[in-house]
């Protein structure tokens, strides 16, 4: 029921599209690669596809009885897809002579731990890490599998994919995520989650249904089956280089990166050598994550999705030791035209008190797809460190005094009133998202208001 409810709640941001549109959403590199790989000639003559399907069919020998059942079970589909995924992985590794491949994991019986120590188990996943058990941050593609009793487009299946996407972004931002479903009649669907929504398309079908079941060795693979294999090979090629994380690959935590490491990031008002010489250090550990050290709305699928980290900013200065400052690093996807950077700058330029200084800002321009055709864009922000949430006051005897609390909350009111005052140009700013998590206080009692991402000038 939880998965059905999740799917229904997000129905307005989920859209079925043509397969070609899936690749348009992922970008030009994906579209061009798929256009080459998916031609009728490429699908029918590819020796790679033929070899992988031959290995897959041989591995399915012991499944013939189960595959010929009037209704194929989830367990049978699970085994069959595992054989295909493993055949593709081994073929790519053998051909390239490298181990830079996506690794298939059958996680149907292997729960994957989240930061809050709760566990979930997708039916399978492709991971960028060769480890005994994958973590959510390692997963490049998630897979959900059902029996012949359920269609790939059912709310239950889609809800599981949506929850997988939420879990994949628990610790680090993603620019995109990919999921696959296998269900009724061996149908395979591909899901892509991007800031503007969740898109799905029919990919093909495995060699499992009706007369095409691999009960004999003489049945020729169908175009639909070849298309599934071609897609798995494309995933192997593309996701090893860029698995959709903020910097392309999983940087893990603790992490170090520069703005120049973020694909398509446009740094505001700074030269390339400046942002390459400036390093953001996310010093969080797994314990920090478990205690809620990552702030924001990364568990949401609609509207703005944000990740906020306590961090350090390291800047190289010629002939001097590196300068290190405590900061907050924030990355968010939001609607174009309502960006946080513009609102935050506006209130700073007006001299509004108790607003943290912006140290570095950058943007990723989104595409013209999204919920109700709205365009999204990404924003990366480094701002000065301004303490902890005001709720920390109530565990601090030095600050938990009536007079001190009154002064702190008076500061918050001062900030909001000053921002909302109409200037000579008839402009003013509204925060529109006041919550206890956005009201910060330093150890000396200085108040600050952060998160102007829902604000508007």
JSON list of C-alpha atoms in Angstrom, two decimals, residues 340-352 358 418-421 423 425-430 456-457:
[
{"chain": "A", "resi": 340, "resn": "UNK", "atom": "CA", "xyz": [17.72, 31.02, -4.59]},
{"chain": "A", "resi": 341, "resn": "UNK", "atom": "CA", "xyz": [20.87, 32.82, -5.72]},
{"chain": "A", "resi": 342, "resn": "UNK", "atom": "CA", "xyz": [18.98, 35.82, -7.14]},
{"chain": "A", "resi": 343, "resn": "UNK", "atom": "CA", "xyz": [16.77, 36.19, -4.05]},
{"chain": "A", "resi": 344, "resn": "UNK", "atom": "CA", "xyz": [19.69, 35.74, -1.64]},
{"chain": "A", "resi": 345, "resn": "UNK", "atom": "CA", "xyz": [21.75, 38.36, -3.51]},
{"chain": "A", "resi": 346, "resn": "UNK", "atom": "CA", "xyz": [18.83, 40.77, -3.52]},
{"chain": "A", "resi": 347, "resn": "UNK", "atom": "CA", "xyz": [18.45, 40.74, 0.28]},
{"chain": "A", "resi": 348, "resn": "UNK", "atom": "CA", "xyz": [22.23, 41.03, 0.77]},
{"chain": "A", "resi": 349, "resn": "UNK", "atom": "CA", "xyz": [22.46, 44.02, -1.59]},
{"chain": "A", "resi": 350, "resn": "UNK", "atom": "CA", "xyz": [19.67, 45.71, 0.35]},
{"chain": "A", "resi": 351, "resn": "UNK", "atom": "CA", "xyz": [21.69, 45.33, 3.53]},
{"chain": "A", "resi": 352, "resn": "UNK", "atom": "CA", "xyz": [19.14, 43.04, 5.19]},
{"chain": "A", "resi": 358, "resn": "UNK", "atom": "CA", "xyz": [27.50, 34.12, -0.39]},
{"chain": "A", "resi": 418, "resn": "UNK", "atom": "CA", "xyz": [13.62, 44.42, 6.28]},
{"chain": "A", "resi": 419, "resn": "UNK", "atom": "CA", "xyz": [13.46, 42.04, 3.30]},
{"chain": "A", "resi": 420, "resn": "UNK", "atom": "CA", "xyz": [9.75, 42.72, 2.78]},
{"chain": "A", "resi": 421, "resn": "UNK", "atom": "CA", "xyz": [10.09, 46.49, 2.85]},
{"chain": "A", "resi": 423, "resn": "UNK", "atom": "CA", "xyz": [12.33, 49.96, -1.98]},
{"chain": "A", "resi": 425, "resn": "UNK", "atom": "CA", "xyz": [12.01, 50.55, -7.34]},
{"chain": "A", "resi": 426, "resn": "UNK", "atom": "CA", "xyz": [8.90, 49.01, -5.86]},
{"chain": "A", "resi": 427, "resn": "UNK", "atom": "CA", "xyz": [10.69, 45.74, -5.10]},
{"chain": "A", "resi": 428, "resn": "UNK", "atom": "CA", "xyz": [10.71, 43.60, -1.97]},
{"chain": "A", "resi": 429, "resn": "UNK", "atom": "CA", "xyz": [11.51, 39.99, -1.03]},
{"chain": "A", "resi": 430, "resn": "UNK", "atom": "CA", "xyz": [9.49, 37.29, 0.72]},
{"chain": "A", "resi": 456, "resn": "UNK", "atom": "CA", "xyz": [10.63, 35.53, -4.41]},
{"chain": "A", "resi": 457, "resn": "UNK", "atom": "CA", "xyz": [11.53, 39.09, -5.28]}
]
